[in-house]
Short mmCIF file of C-alpha atoms in Angstrom, two decimals:
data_model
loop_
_atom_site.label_atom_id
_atom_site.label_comp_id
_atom_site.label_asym_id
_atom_site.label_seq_id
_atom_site.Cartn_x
_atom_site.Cartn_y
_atom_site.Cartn_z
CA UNK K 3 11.18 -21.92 37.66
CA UNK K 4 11.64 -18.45 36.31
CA UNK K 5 11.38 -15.15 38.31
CA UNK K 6 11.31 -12.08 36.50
CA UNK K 7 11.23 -7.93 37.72
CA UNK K 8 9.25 -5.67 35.87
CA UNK K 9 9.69 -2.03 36.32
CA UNK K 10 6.61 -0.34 35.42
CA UNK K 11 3.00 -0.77 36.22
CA UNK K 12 1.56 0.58 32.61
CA UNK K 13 -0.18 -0.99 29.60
CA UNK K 14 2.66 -3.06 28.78
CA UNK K 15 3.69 -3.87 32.21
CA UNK K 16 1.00 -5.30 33.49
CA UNK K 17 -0.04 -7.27 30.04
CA UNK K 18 3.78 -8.36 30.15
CA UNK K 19 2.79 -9.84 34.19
CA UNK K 20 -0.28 -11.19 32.53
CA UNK K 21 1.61 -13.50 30.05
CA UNK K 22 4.62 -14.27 32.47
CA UNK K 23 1.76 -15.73 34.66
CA UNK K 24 0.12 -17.99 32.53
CA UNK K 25 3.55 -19.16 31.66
CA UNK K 26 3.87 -20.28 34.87
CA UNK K 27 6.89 -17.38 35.74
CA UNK K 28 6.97 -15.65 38.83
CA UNK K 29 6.88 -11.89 38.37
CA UNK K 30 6.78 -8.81 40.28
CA UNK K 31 5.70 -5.21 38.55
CA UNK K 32 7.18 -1.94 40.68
CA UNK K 33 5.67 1.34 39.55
CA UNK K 34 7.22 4.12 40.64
CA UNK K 35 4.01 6.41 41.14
CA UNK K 36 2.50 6.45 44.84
CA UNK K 37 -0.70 4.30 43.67
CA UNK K 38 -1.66 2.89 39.89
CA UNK K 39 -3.66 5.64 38.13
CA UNK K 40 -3.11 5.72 34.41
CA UNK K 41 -2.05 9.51 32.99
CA UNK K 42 -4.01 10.88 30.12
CA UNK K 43 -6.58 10.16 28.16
CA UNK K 44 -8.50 7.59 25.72
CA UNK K 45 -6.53 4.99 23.64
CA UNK K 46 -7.58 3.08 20.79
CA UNK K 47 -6.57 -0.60 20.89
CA UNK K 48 -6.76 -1.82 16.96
CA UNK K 49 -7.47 -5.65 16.44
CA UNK K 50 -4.27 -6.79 16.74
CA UNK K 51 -4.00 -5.31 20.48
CA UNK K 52 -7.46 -7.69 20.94
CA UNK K 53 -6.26 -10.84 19.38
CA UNK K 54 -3.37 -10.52 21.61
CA UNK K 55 -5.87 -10.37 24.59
CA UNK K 56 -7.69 -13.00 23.25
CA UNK K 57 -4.88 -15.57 23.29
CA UNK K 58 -4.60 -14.40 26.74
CA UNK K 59 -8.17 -15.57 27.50
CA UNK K 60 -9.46 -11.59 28.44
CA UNK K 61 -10.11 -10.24 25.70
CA UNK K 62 -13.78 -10.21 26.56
CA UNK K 63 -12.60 -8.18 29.47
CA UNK K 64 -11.24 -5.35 27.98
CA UNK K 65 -13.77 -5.09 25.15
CA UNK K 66 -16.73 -4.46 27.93
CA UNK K 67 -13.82 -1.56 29.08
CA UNK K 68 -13.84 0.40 25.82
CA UNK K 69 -16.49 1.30 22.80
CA UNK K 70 -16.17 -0.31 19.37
CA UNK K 71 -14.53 1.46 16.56
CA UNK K 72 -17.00 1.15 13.54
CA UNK K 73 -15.16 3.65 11.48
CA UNK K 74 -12.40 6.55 11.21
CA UNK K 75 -13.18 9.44 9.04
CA UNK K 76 -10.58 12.25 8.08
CA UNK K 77 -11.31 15.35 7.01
CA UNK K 78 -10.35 18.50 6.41
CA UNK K 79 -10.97 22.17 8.30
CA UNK K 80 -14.71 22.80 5.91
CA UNK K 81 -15.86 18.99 7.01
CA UNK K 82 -14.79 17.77 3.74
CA UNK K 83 -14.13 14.34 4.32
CA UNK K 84 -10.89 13.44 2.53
CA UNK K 85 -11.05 9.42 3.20
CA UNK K 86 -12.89 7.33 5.50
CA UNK K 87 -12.38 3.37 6.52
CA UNK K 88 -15.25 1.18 7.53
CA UNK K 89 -13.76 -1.74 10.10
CA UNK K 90 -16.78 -4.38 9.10
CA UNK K 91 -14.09 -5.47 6.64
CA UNK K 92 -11.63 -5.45 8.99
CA UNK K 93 -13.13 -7.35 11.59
CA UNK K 94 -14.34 -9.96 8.75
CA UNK K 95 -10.64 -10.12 8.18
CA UNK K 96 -8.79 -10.62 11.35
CA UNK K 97 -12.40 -10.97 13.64
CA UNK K 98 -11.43 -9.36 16.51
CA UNK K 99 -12.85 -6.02 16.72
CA UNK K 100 -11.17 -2.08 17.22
CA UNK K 101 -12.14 -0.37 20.49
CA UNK K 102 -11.11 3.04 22.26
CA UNK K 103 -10.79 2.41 25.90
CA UNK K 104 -9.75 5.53 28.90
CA UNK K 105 -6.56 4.32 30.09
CA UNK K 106 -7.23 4.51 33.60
CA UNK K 107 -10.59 1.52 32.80
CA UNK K 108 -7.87 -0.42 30.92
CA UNK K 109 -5.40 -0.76 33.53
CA UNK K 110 -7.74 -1.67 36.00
CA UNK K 111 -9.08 -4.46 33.66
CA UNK K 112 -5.55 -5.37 33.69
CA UNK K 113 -5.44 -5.41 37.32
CA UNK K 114 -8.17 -7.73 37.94
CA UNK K 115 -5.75 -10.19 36.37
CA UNK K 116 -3.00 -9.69 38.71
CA UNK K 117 -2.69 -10.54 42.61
CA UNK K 118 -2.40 -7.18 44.32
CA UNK K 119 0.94 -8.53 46.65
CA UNK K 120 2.43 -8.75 42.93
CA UNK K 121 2.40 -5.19 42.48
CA UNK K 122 4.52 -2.25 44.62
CA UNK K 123 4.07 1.10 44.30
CA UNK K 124 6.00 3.85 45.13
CA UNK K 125 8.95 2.24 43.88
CA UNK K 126 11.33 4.44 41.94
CA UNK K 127 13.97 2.52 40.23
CA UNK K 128 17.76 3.55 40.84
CA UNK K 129 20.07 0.84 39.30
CA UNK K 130 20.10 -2.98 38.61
CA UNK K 131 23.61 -5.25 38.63
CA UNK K 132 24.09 -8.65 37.23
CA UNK K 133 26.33 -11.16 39.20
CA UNK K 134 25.85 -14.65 37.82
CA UNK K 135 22.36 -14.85 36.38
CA UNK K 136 21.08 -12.99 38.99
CA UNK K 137 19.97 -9.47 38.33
CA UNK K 138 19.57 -7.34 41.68
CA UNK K 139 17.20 -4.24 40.97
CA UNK K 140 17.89 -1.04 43.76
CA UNK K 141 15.19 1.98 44.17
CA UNK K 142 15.25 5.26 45.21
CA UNK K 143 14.17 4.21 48.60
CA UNK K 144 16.93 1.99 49.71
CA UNK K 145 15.04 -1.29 48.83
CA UNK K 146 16.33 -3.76 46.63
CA UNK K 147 14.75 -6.51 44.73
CA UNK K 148 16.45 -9.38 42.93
CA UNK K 149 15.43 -11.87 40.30
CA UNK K 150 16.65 -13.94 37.26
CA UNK K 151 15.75 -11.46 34.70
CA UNK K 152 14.13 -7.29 34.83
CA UNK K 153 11.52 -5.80 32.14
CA UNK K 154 11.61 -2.08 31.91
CA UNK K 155 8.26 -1.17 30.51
CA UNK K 156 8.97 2.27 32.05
CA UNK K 157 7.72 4.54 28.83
CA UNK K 158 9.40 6.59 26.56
CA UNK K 159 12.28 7.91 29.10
CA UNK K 160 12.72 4.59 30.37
CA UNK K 161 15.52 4.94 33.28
CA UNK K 162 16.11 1.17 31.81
CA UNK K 163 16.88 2.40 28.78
CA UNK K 164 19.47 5.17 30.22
CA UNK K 165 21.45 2.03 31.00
CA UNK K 166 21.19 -0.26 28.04
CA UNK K 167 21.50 2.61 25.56
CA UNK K 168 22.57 5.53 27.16
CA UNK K 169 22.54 7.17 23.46
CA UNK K 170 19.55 6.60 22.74
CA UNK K 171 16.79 9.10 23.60
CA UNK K 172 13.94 10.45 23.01
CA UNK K 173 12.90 12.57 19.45
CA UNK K 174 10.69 15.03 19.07
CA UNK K 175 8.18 15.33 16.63
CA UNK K 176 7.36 18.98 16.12
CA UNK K 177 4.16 18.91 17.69
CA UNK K 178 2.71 20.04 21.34
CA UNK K 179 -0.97 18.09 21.57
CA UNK K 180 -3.36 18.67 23.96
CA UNK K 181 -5.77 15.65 25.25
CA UNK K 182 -8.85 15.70 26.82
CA UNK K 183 -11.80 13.87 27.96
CA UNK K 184 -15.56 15.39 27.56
CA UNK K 185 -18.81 13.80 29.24
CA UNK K 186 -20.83 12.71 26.26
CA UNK K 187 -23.87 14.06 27.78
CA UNK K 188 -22.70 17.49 27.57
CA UNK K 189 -22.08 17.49 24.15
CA UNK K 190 -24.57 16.86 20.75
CA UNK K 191 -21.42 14.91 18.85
CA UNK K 192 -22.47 11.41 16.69
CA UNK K 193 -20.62 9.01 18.94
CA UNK K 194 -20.85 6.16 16.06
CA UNK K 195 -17.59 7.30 14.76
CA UNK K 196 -13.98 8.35 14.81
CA UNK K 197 -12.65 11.45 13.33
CA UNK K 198 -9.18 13.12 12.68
CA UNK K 199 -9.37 17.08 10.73
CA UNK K 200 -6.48 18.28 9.16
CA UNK K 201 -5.68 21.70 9.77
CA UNK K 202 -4.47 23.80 6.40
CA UNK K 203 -1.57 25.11 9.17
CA UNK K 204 1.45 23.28 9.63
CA UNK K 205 0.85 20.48 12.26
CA UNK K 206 -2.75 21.32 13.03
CA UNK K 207 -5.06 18.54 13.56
CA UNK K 208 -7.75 17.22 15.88
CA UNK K 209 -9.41 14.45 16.53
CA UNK K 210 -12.10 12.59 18.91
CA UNK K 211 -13.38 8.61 19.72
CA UNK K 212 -15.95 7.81 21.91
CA UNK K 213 -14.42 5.68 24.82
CA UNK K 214 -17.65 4.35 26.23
CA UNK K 215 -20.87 5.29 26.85
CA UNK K 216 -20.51 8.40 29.06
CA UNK K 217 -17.38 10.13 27.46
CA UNK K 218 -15.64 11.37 24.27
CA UNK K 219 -11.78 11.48 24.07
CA UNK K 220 -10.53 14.49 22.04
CA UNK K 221 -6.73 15.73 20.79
CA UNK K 222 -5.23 18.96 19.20
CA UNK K 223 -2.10 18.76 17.89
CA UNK K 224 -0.44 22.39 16.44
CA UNK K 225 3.11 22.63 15.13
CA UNK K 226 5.87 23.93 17.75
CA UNK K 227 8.67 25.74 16.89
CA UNK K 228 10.55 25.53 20.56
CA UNK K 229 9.61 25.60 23.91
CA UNK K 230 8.89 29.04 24.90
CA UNK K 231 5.89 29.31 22.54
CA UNK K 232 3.28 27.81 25.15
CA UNK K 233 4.22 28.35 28.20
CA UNK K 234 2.09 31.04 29.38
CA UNK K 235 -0.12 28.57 30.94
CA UNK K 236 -3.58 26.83 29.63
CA UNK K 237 -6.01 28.42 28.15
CA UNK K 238 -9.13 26.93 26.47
CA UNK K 239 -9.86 30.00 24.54
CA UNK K 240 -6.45 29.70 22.74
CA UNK K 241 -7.71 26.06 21.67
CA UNK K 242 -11.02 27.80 20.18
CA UNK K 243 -8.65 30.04 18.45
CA UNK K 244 -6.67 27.59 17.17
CA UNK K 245 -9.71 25.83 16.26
CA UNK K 246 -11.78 28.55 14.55
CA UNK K 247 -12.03 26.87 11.08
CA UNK K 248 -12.59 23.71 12.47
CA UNK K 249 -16.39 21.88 12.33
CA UNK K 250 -18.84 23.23 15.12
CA UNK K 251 -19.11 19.95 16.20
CA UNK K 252 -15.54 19.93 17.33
CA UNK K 253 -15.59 23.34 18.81
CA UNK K 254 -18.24 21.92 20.80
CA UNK K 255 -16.18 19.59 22.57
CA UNK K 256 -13.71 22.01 23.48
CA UNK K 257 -16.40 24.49 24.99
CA UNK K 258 -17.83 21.41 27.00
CA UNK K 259 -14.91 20.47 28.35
CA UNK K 260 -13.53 21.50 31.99
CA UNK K 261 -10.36 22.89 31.96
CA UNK K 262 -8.45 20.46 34.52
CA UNK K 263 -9.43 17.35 31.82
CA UNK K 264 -6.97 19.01 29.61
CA UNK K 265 -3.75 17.30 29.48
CA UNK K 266 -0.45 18.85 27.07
CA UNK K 267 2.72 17.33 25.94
CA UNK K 268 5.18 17.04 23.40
CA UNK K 269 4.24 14.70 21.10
CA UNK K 270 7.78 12.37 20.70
CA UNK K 271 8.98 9.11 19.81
CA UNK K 272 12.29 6.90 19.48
CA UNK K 273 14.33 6.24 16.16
CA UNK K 274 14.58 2.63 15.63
CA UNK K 275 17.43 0.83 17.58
CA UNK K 276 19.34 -2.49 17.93
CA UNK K 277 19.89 -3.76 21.19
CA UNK K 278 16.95 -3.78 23.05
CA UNK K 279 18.44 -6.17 25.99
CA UNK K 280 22.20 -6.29 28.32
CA UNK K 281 22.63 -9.33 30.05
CA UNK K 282 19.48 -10.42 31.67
CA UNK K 283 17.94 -6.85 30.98
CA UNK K 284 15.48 -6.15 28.45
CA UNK K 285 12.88 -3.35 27.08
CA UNK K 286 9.89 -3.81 26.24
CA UNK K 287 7.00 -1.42 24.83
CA UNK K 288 7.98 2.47 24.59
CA UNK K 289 11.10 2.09 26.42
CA UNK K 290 12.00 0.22 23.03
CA UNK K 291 10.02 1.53 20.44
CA UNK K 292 8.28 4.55 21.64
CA UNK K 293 6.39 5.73 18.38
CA UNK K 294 4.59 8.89 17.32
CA UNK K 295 -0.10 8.29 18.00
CA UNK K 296 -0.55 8.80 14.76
CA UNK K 297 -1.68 5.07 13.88
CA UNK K 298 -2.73 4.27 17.39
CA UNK K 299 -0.18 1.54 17.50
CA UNK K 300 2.11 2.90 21.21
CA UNK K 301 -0.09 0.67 23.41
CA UNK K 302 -0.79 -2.41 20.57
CA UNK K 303 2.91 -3.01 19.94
CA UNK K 304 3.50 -3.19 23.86
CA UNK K 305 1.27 -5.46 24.18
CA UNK K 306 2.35 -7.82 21.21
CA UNK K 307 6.01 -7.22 22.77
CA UNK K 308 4.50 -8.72 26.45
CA UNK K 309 2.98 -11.85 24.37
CA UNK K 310 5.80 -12.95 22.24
CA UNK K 311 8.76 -11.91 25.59
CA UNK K 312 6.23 -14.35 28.05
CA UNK K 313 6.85 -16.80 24.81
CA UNK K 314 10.46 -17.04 24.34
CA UNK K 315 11.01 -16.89 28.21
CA UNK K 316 8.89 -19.63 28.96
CA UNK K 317 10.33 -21.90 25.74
CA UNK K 318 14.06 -21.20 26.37
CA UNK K 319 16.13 -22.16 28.75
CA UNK K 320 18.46 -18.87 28.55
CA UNK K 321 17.35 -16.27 29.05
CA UNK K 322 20.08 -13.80 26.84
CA UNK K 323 18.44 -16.22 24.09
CA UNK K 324 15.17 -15.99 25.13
CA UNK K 325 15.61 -11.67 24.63
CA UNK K 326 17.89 -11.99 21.69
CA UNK K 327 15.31 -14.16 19.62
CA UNK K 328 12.19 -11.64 21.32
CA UNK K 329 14.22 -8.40 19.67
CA UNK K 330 14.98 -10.16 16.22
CA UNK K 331 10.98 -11.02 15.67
CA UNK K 332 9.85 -7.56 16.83
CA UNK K 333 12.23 -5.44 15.86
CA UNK K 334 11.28 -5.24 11.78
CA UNK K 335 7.81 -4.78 12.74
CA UNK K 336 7.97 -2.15 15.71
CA UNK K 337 10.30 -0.49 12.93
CA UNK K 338 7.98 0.12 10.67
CA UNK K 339 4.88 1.30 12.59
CA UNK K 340 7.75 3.77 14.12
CA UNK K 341 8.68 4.64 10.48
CA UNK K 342 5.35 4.99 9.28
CA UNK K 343 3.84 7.04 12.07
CA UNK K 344 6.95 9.24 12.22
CA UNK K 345 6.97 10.07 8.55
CA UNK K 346 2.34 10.41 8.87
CA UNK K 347 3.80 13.15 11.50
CA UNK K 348 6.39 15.24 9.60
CA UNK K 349 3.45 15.44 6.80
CA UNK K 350 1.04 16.94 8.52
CA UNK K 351 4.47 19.62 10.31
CA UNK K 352 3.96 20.35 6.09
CA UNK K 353 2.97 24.32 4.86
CA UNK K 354 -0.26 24.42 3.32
CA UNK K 355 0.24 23.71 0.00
CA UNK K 356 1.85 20.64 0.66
CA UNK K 357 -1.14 19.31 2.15
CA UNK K 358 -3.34 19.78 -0.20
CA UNK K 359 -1.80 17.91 -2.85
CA UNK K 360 -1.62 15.18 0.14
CA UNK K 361 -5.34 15.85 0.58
CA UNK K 362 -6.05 15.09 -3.33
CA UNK K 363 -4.18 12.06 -2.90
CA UNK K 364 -5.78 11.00 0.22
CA UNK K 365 -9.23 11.50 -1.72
CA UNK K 366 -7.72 9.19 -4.84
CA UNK K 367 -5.96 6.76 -3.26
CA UNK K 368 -5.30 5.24 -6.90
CA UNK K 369 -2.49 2.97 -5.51
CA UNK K 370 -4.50 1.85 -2.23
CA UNK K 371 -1.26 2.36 -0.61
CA UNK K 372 -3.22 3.30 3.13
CA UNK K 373 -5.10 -0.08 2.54
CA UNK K 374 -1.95 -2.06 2.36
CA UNK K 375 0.15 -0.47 5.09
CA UNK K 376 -2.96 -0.95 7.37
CA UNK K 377 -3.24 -4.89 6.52
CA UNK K 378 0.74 -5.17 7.11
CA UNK K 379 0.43 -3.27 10.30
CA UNK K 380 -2.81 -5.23 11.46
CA UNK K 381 -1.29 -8.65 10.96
CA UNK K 382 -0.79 -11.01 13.23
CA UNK K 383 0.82 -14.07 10.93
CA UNK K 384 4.24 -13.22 11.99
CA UNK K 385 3.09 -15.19 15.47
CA UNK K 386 2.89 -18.12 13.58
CA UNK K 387 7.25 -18.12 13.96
CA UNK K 388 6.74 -18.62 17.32
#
């Protein structure tokens, strides 16, 4: 029998445990913060992220977790909306439904999968050696761990992926975003929807989802020319002044929100690699693919990653195989989500005249180019390789 390390107690970790489980492969997740308690904000999880779940046999788990997406409206700074998807079709289509979901509820759904003596926290990775086909895993601690194979789902500045591809790092997107989470009772917003403005500046936008039925999840995103331009500190007024064009109903949400539910950061991803394994090492999730929010994908592709890795290890006897043929069946896909999202980003980073012709093609859509790309991205027939 298998035995397996994963470093990293996040979304993908702990789906990746999940899967190795059910396979029948021993697994151990180390996280290196003190206790599990998910940074950030809401997530959406589109169907794909759900069928996954539901192959897993929890899908019904997770869904109770979130609020269902019923559709996704963008418009512009005067409430114009400029297109607008309804998911009935989408859920007739690949029947599992879209949900937004607080990170922290998700990963304890997770959890509730997982024996608690399979998880250690506090543990900071250092290194890992291979001798033989056994990988031996060292922390910042002193401790040690070893195993037949490691995981790094360790997020976008995975320490695994420091040693696998030390050239490899992260890119940045243009864009600072702050995240936030508002009590729903506090505010008079329709929570039957999901909406995304586009700001006429370069990289404005904003955004909210309900993520159950107590709380809204809201984003601001505003072009960034370097690093000194916001570091003076928070300060929610500066987001109402940023945001003085925008719909009341968004200004709203700012002005009901407490100022220590604010969370900023770069927004960044990874340029599409090869070689997403050494030995009996492999990435999974962002450490791999990190890619920019803008289709809500980050978390869904992690997920699909801990599905079809649990797969291949549990259906091959080696293990270098079992990564090799994991890499070569995700790789096209992750690369174009990571494509598409990047290039969705660098759009909106456009002056404002540029987006407006994008807005008038956004409101013809004559080549139903967004429809396709969304069907590619949602589906899940590649699993049928497996």
């Amino acid at each position: 029998m298998k035995s397996g390390i994963i470093i990293g107690g996040g979304i993908g970790g702990l789906t990746t445990a999940i899967a190795l489980q059910q396979k029948g492969i021993n697994v151990k997740v180390y996280e290196r913060a003190p206790r599990l308690q998910a940074a950030g904000a809401g997530i959406s999880l589109a169907s794909n992220a759900i069928h996954v779940y539901a192959l897993l046999g929890i899908e019904q788990s997770i869904i109770s977790g979130g609020f269902p997406i019923h559709s996704a409206t963008i418009k512009d700074e005067k409430d114009n909306t400029l297109t607008s998807l309804g998911y009935a079709k989408l859920l007739e289509q690949f029947h599992y439904p879209a949900i937004a979901i607080h990170r922290a509820v998700l990963q304890q759904k997770l959890l509730e999968h997982l024996a608690i003596q399979d998880i250690q926290t506090g543990k900071c990775f250092k290194t890992f050696h291979q001798t033989g086909n056994e990988v031996s895993v060292t922390f910042e601690d002193g401790s040690a761990a070893a195993a037949d194979f490691v995981i790094f789902a360790d997020g976008i500045k995975s320490a695994g992926r420091g040693i696998i591809q030390p050239g490899i790092h992260p890119r940045f997107g243009g864009q600072t975003c702050w995240r936030f989470v508002v009590p729903h009772g506090d505010t008079s917003t329709d929570r039957s929807r999901v909406v995304e403005i586009w700001g006429d500046e370069k990289g404005k936008r904003a955004g909210f989802a309900p993520l159950n039925g107590a709380d809204i999840y809201g984003y601001i995103t505003l072009y960034k020319k370097d690093e000194a331009q916001f570091k003076n500190g928070f300060q929610k007024d500066k987001l109402l002044e940023i945001c003085k064009n925008f719909p009341e109903f968004f200004k709203e949400l700012i002005a009901a929100t407490p100022e220590e539910r604010f969370f900023k950061d770069d927004l960044c991803d990874v340029k599409p690699f090869r070689g997403w394994s050494k030995g009996n090492a492999a990435l999974l999730g962002d450490a791999a693919h990190a890619t920019m929010p803008n289709l809500g994908q980050g978390a869904c592709q992690a997920i699909e990653d801990a599905y079809v890795l649990a797969h291949y290890l549990s259906t091959e006897s080696s293990i270098t195989t079992a990564f090799n043929k994991y890499e070569k069946i995700r790789y096209q896909r992750t690369k174009f989500i990571t494509d598409t999202s990047w290039f969705i980003n660098q759009l909106t980073n456009q002056p404002s005249l540029v987006k407006k012709i994008l807005f008038l093609g956004m409101k013809l859509d004559f080549s139903g180019q967004v429809d396709r790309k969304l069907m590619k991205m949602l589906s899940m027939k590649y699993l049928d390789q497996l």
